[in-house]
Amino acid sequence: MTKQSYLDIAKEKRAARDSKFIKEWLLKADQLPGTGVKDVLNWPVSSGFLSAKEIEITESDFPTLAKHIKSKTWTAYDVTSAFCHRASIAHQLVNCLSEVFFEEGLARAKELDDIYARTGELVGAFHGIPISLKDNLNVKGQATTIGFVGFSFNPVEFEEDSCLVSMLRDMGAVFSFKTNVPVAMMMPDSINHIYGETVSPFNRDLSSGGSSGGECALGALLGRIYCGIGSDIGGSLRIPAALQNLFTLRPSSGRFPTLGSRSGLPGLESVASVNGPISTTLSNLELYCKTLVNEGKPWLHDPKCLEIPWRDTELPEKLVFGVLKDDGVVKPYPAISRAIDTTIASLKKAGHEVIEWEPLNHERLTAIVGEFFLSDGGKHCKEYAGLTGEPFFEYMKMYETAKNMGVAELWDLQVERTKLCKEYLERWNSTAYQTSSGRAIDAIIMPVSPYSGVEVGKFCYIGYTAVFNALDWSAGVIPVTRADKAVDVQDKSYTPRNVKDQATYDSFEAEKINGGAAAVQIVCKKLQEEKCVAIMKVVAKLLGTDTYWNKSL
Amino acid sequence: MTKQSYLDIAKEKRAARDSKFIKEWLLKADQLPGTGVKDVLNWPVSSGFLSAKEIEITESDFPTLAKHIKSKTWTAYDVTSAFCHRASIAHQLVNCLSEVFFEEGLARAKELDDIYARTGELVGAFHGIPISLKDNLNVKGQATTIGFVGFSFNPVEFEEDSCLVSMLRDMGAVFSFKTNVPVAMMMPDSINHIYGETVSPFNRDLSSGGSSGGECALGALLGRIYCGIGSDIGGSLRIPAALQNLFTLRPSSGRFPTLGSRSGLPGLESVASVNGPISTTLSNLELYCKTLVNEGKPWLHDPKCLEIPWRDTELPEKLVFGVLKDDGVVKPYPAISRAIDTTIASLKKAGHEVIEWEPLNHERLTAIVGEFFLSDGGKHCKEYAGLTGEPFFEYMKMYETAKNMGVAELWDLQVERTKLCKEYLERWNSTAYQTSSGRAIDAIIMPVSPYSGVEVGKFCYIGYTAVFNALDWSAGVIPVTRADKAVDVQDKSYTPRNVKDQATYDSFEAEKINGGAAAVQIVCKKLQEEKCVAIMKVVAKLLGTDTYWNKSL
């Protein structure tokens, strides 16, 4: 018996996935836009392959869906079917789905309809609402590869849902597929040896980002129905959300359940992997958070969750923002700088106070997060890759050569991290001396990454996000604008400050990244998720991007 | 230049401490009770060395002190002076103080009086209130040895308060001394090469326990004025509190600030060291918690603190308890079993529901906590002991031989711990199917340790407490009764189940431990500190031990 090569196993896995699509929804090559068509954002709606009803459903947000399901205008089956059909089209445009189980989703939707018809009662707050899942969440009856070929059929099917999936399912949510990720979810491009690469629907020459790239590429094509769950340990929610101009929230650890997810770095606690919603609407995002926490009570199910309800927030009428334009390590692309400037102008015009946020310890905190990632000497990732002998991508070569750190050294690193976090907190407190209100800032406005679009393999700096993983603070992303080659031109007089800054500077090609997304990050302190979402709403409304994904139907 | 031996340094340090006592308060050997006098609980009051006013002050709880300071019946100086005088007597009975800085405390009290006289304003909620500190908290201008000879003069003086100390100081609290601990705070007896051993005032042949043994031996002699801060990573608040029948609360991590404390295991995060109040009254304990959290807002100062206010709790009229009499690993001494039985009877009589709590994973979770302690291979402890070459005590020999664990192995251990914690949580949830109310239990009632008094060197099992460090749950201790050799007789037919059970069984000598304290532990889930304190109040009131430390004056 010869051992199957990783390529053979990957091929087999792809075929297994492909067999799960619904034939009538698969388009022929000549029905799809050619590779020359970069921007496919409007294609699912404009192509004519979705019915008017399917478009209406998929352009409805959660509250609207819930209303129609309750009133029986739409069945859960209608909703799931429209959702899966549109996802199927999206997949054919950007290669975003990994596990596909439309049939199971449709069967569950039918079951929910039957229950509702029979009992007159909805199963829960998410009755019939489709929620997309990143491929680190286990779904009973499905595999979870997290991009490792060796996990393609290992196990063939999980016997239990992840804690979060189980909770959402109990509240009536419907799951029909999972989305593509980078190997181990530890690269900023969503690429692996099983499914290849997920590209951005803003510009298909560009990366969807990572690690929640499958989610975000999908989400940008799915309409206002879209809400998916991604995860974030160094920027994995925020980076792809920003590269696709979606809304997301990276919560502090303990707000949402993470128990029973698959990870490339299982047991790592020095920096916590968290999960959070990604959506085309703030209404979906907020409803998700509030319902999950207040009705789901995650602390009853996940021992790491904190018994804190989703609290009502009252914001001061005039907010105070710290703005960070450049962290002093890697200078953002012009469109990102423009997005920040646009945001500042909107805030000031509305009478909010804006002061400068001077970054502190960003480079070292980012480096420490990287050391935590590698602290097991890559043992777990090597073991998983070793199941089939698949090679590491360039981004992950360091996992091959890393050294298993001693716990004594880890403790010292944790001491250093805590010291830097204290300094960061003190700097925040000290802004009270700079503001006209005498209050410390309410939030930081800053880039999510240097990139307003980036080709696969060129993303080289996670410092704008990873610092808040080290701090474990709440951070949201909202859309602002798109890169425009006519406006966003590079400052030719700039002298890069270091290797990563140089690489980022050199990778900028206005023509190539044209049309890329440019979002901003809104950062609040630890456990201030409610406040963060409330501020995201205020800022998006001022920018006019709260309706960024609204289509006139 | 010859290097000083650790004995010489320790001697020098002791002399330095002893020079800080106020001469007039030091008693001659023949004024003190002889070593034959075991129980010295009443000695500070009955001996005649305290004035009536000093007794009245030290027998007042925080609300009473605050009232008298505000009305100027007493000055902060009066209060601090009485507190220090009584502590000085206590020290001469049980050897409980490590750093002594009465002068600084008295000077600060004077300063507070001056401020109040001048401005008419109190500095804060703790204006003039004396709070005792375990010797892991740094106080500006003082050393912190945590029992290592090498830290006797290293640094000679800390330049900054620990975060908690700084917060309390800002609220007006007065600090005049710190209390003795075991080396590295990692032994269940408060003994070290600098100060020797702190004994129990219940029976001076017995250990005060550890690691907050200095606090608890002191506290039991200090009257209702007493509230001290101890810490707990495996039972270090609860074990000595129970061995001295004091009230304490081990909070979940993130409620109270720990930043800037000294530790023998710095950077350990797999199991969190927390601190909490120990007191002779529940009024002090509750006021401390509420004020520290709601006025101090620890999350503004310690990056690990959670932004959760101290919340009002409303308990159901009829509570549901799970009772654990024996964890199946080490059988408690008879007086502990009697304390549990007495508690159950009181609860049932009052109409509360009591079901059996079947322990789950206690042995393994306790073992994992032990592995976390040793996971740096004892590197830090060895380094600190190595500063002077002081030998390890028997209890800590394992730190000499431990192996620096690899982080990969640590991750696996953390995965296992989380899995066991999930099972524990599920068991808690499942009690809903056992109770007549259909609600899960509100709290567990159980022993704190097997011992109702124990000689130094014989405490060998921390499983009754450490499991809740692994879980990071809230757990309180309340007094019940004292060991009585006439009643608490050993079951001679019992066959011990393992080595530790055997050692515990063999160490029981009714005569020797006569008069020892017998408390119970009340356990609530993570972040349920408010509920835990509310339940402690209910149970102590039913037992009549809410007034355990009241003296009729």
PDB file of C-alpha atoms in Angstrom, chain A residues 163 259 264-270 298-309 311 372-377 379-380 404-412 414-415 417-419 421-422 425-426 429 471 473 525-528, chain B residues 163 259 264-270 298-309 311 372-377 379-380 404-412 414-415 417-419 421-422 425-426 429 471 473 525-528:
ATOM      1  CA  CYS A 163     -19.628  25.302  22.014  1.00  0.00           C
ATOM      2  CA  LEU A 259     -14.456  26.132  23.630  1.00  0.00           C
ATOM      3  CA  GLY A 264      -3.181  25.181  14.944  1.00  0.00           C
ATOM      4  CA  LEU A 265      -1.875  26.328  18.316  1.00  0.00           C
ATOM      5  CA  PRO A 266      -4.081  24.424  20.769  1.00  0.00           C
ATOM      6  CA  GLY A 267      -3.586  25.322  24.398  1.00  0.00           C
ATOM      7  CA  LEU A 268      -1.907  28.655  23.689  1.00  0.00           C
ATOM      8  CA  GLU A 269      -3.191  31.071  26.340  1.00  0.00           C
ATOM      9  CA  SER A 270      -0.491  33.750  26.497  1.00  0.00           C
ATOM     10  CA  PRO A 298     -21.998  31.625  27.294  1.00  0.00           C
ATOM     11  CA  TRP A 299     -20.654  31.383  30.848  1.00  0.00           C
ATOM     12  CA  LEU A 300     -22.980  28.448  31.411  1.00  0.00           C
ATOM     13  CA  HIS A 301     -21.289  26.547  28.601  1.00  0.00           C
ATOM     14  CA  ASP A 302     -17.681  27.686  28.263  1.00  0.00           C
ATOM     15  CA  PRO A 303     -15.618  27.715  31.465  1.00  0.00           C
ATOM     16  CA  LYS A 304     -13.531  30.589  30.116  1.00  0.00           C
ATOM     17  CA  CYS A 305     -16.492  32.865  29.503  1.00  0.00           C
ATOM     18  CA  LEU A 306     -17.220  35.759  31.812  1.00  0.00           C
ATOM     19  CA  GLU A 307     -20.602  36.197  33.435  1.00  0.00           C
ATOM     20  CA  ILE A 308     -21.191  39.658  32.004  1.00  0.00           C
ATOM     21  CA  PRO A 309     -24.420  40.497  30.179  1.00  0.00           C
ATOM     22  CA  ARG A 311     -25.025  45.871  28.525  1.00  0.00           C
ATOM     23  CA  PHE A 372       3.907  33.478  21.826  1.00  0.00           C
ATOM     24  CA  PHE A 373       2.714  31.998  18.508  1.00  0.00           C
ATOM     25  CA  LEU A 374       6.037  30.215  18.086  1.00  0.00           C
ATOM     26  CA  SER A 375       6.589  29.321  21.716  1.00  0.00           C
ATOM     27  CA  ASP A 376       5.759  25.640  21.286  1.00  0.00           C
ATOM     28  CA  GLY A 377       8.543  25.457  18.727  1.00  0.00           C
ATOM     29  CA  LYS A 379       5.412  21.442  17.499  1.00  0.00           C
ATOM     30  CA  HIS A 380       1.689  21.322  16.932  1.00  0.00           C
ATOM     31  CA  ASN A 404      10.265  24.895  21.914  1.00  0.00           C
ATOM     32  CA  MET A 405      10.587  27.659  24.482  1.00  0.00           C
ATOM     33  CA  GLY A 406      11.022  26.757  28.128  1.00  0.00           C
ATOM     34  CA  VAL A 407       8.206  27.749  30.442  1.00  0.00           C
ATOM     35  CA  ALA A 408      10.660  29.778  32.541  1.00  0.00           C
ATOM     36  CA  GLU A 409      11.347  31.947  29.497  1.00  0.00           C
ATOM     37  CA  LEU A 410       7.626  32.151  28.736  1.00  0.00           C
ATOM     38  CA  TRP A 411       6.931  33.475  32.227  1.00  0.00           C
ATOM     39  CA  ASP A 412       9.517  36.214  31.719  1.00  0.00           C
ATOM     40  CA  GLN A 414       4.508  37.277  30.056  1.00  0.00           C
ATOM     41  CA  VAL A 415       5.897  39.573  32.743  1.00  0.00           C
ATOM     42  CA  ARG A 417       3.937  41.839  28.177  1.00  0.00           C
ATOM     43  CA  THR A 418       2.000  42.764  31.287  1.00  0.00           C
ATOM     44  CA  LYS A 419       4.386  45.633  32.012  1.00  0.00           C
ATOM     45  CA  CYS A 421       0.148  46.654  28.789  1.00  0.00           C
ATOM     46  CA  LYS A 422       0.232  48.654  32.027  1.00  0.00           C
ATOM     47  CA  LEU A 425      -3.245  51.705  29.902  1.00  0.00           C
ATOM     48  CA  GLU A 426      -1.494  54.558  31.670  1.00  0.00           C
ATOM     49  CA  ASN A 429      -5.525  57.393  31.231  1.00  0.00           C
ATOM     50  CA  LEU A 471      -3.783  44.016  25.310  1.00  0.00           C
ATOM     51  CA  TRP A 473      -8.966  45.054  24.070  1.00  0.00           C
ATOM     52  CA  LYS A 525     -10.489  49.096  26.146  1.00  0.00           C
ATOM     53  CA  LYS A 526     -10.895  45.601  27.508  1.00  0.00           C
ATOM     54  CA  LEU A 527     -14.483  44.409  27.873  1.00  0.00           C
ATOM     55  CA  GLN A 528     -15.848  47.596  26.330  1.00  0.00           C
TER      56      GLN A 528
ATOM     57  CA  CYS B 163      -1.083  48.638  42.307  1.00  0.00           C
ATOM     58  CA  LEU B 259      -0.148  44.126  39.372  1.00  0.00           C
ATOM     59  CA  GLY B 264       8.118  33.353  43.689  1.00  0.00           C
ATOM     60  CA  LEU B 265       6.614  32.316  40.359  1.00  0.00           C
ATOM     61  CA  PRO B 266       6.548  35.600  38.424  1.00  0.00           C
ATOM     62  CA  GLY B 267       4.842  35.406  35.044  1.00  0.00           C
ATOM     63  CA  LEU B 268       2.926  32.221  35.829  1.00  0.00           C
ATOM     64  CA  GLU B 269      -0.498  32.633  34.227  1.00  0.00           C
ATOM     65  CA  SER B 270      -1.710  29.058  33.741  1.00  0.00           C
ATOM     66  CA  PRO B 298      -9.114  48.575  39.371  1.00  0.00           C
ATOM     67  CA  TRP B 299      -9.472  48.223  35.587  1.00  0.00           C
ATOM     68  CA  LEU B 300      -8.119  51.748  35.247  1.00  0.00           C
ATOM     69  CA  HIS B 301      -4.903  50.695  36.967  1.00  0.00           C
ATOM     70  CA  ASP B 302      -4.265  47.006  36.358  1.00  0.00           C
ATOM     71  CA  PRO B 303      -4.441  45.824  32.729  1.00  0.00           C
ATOM     72  CA  LYS B 304      -5.600  42.392  33.879  1.00  0.00           C
ATOM     73  CA  CYS B 305      -8.579  43.705  35.818  1.00  0.00           C
ATOM     74  CA  LEU B 306     -12.077  43.346  34.452  1.00  0.00           C
ATOM     75  CA  GLU B 307     -14.374  46.319  34.099  1.00  0.00           C
ATOM     76  CA  ILE B 308     -17.123  44.870  36.273  1.00  0.00           C
ATOM     77  CA  PRO B 309     -18.597  46.875  39.144  1.00  0.00           C
ATOM     78  CA  ARG B 311     -22.912  44.465  41.883  1.00  0.00           C
ATOM     79  CA  PHE B 372       1.839  24.569  36.644  1.00  0.00           C
ATOM     80  CA  PHE B 373       3.642  25.688  39.809  1.00  0.00           C
ATOM     81  CA  LEU B 374       6.688  23.639  38.832  1.00  0.00           C
ATOM     82  CA  SER B 375       6.518  24.280  35.103  1.00  0.00           C
ATOM     83  CA  ASP B 376       9.463  26.710  35.070  1.00  0.00           C
ATOM     84  CA  GLY B 377      11.573  23.953  36.532  1.00  0.00           C
ATOM     85  CA  LYS B 379      14.061  28.340  37.904  1.00  0.00           C
ATOM     86  CA  HIS B 380      12.810  31.468  39.581  1.00  0.00           C
ATOM     87  CA  ASN B 404      11.781  23.347  32.930  1.00  0.00           C
ATOM     88  CA  MET B 405       8.745  22.219  30.960  1.00  0.00           C
ATOM     89  CA  GLY B 406       8.567  22.961  27.265  1.00  0.00           C
ATOM     90  CA  VAL B 407       5.803  25.310  26.177  1.00  0.00           C
ATOM     91  CA  ALA B 408       4.435  22.639  23.828  1.00  0.00           C
ATOM     92  CA  GLU B 409       3.831  20.434  26.856  1.00  0.00           C
ATOM     93  CA  LEU B 410       2.345  23.350  28.781  1.00  0.00           C
ATOM     94  CA  TRP B 411      -0.174  23.947  25.995  1.00  0.00           C
ATOM     95  CA  ASP B 412      -1.267  20.328  26.185  1.00  0.00           C
ATOM     96  CA  GLN B 414      -3.742  23.753  29.494  1.00  0.00           C
ATOM     97  CA  VAL B 415      -5.978  21.964  27.014  1.00  0.00           C
ATOM     98  CA  ARG B 417      -7.274  21.663  32.323  1.00  0.00           C
ATOM     99  CA  THR B 418      -9.854  23.450  30.209  1.00  0.00           C
ATOM    100  CA  LYS B 419     -11.530  20.170  29.333  1.00  0.00           C
ATOM    101  CA  CYS B 421     -13.159  22.658  33.853  1.00  0.00           C
ATOM    102  CA  LYS B 422     -15.851  22.227  31.211  1.00  0.00           C
ATOM    103  CA  LEU B 425     -19.232  23.313  34.852  1.00  0.00           C
ATOM    104  CA  GLU B 426     -21.504  20.753  33.199  1.00  0.00           C
ATOM    105  CA  ASN B 429     -25.467  22.728  35.437  1.00  0.00           C
ATOM    106  CA  LEU B 471     -11.446  26.647  37.839  1.00  0.00           C
ATOM    107  CA  TRP B 473     -14.103  30.327  40.818  1.00  0.00           C
ATOM    108  CA  LYS B 525     -18.848  30.046  40.135  1.00  0.00           C
ATOM    109  CA  LYS B 526     -16.469  32.346  38.326  1.00  0.00           C
ATOM    110  CA  LEU B 527     -17.056  36.053  38.901  1.00  0.00           C
ATOM    111  CA  GLN B 528     -19.863  35.379  41.374  1.00  0.00           C
TER     112      GLN B 528
END
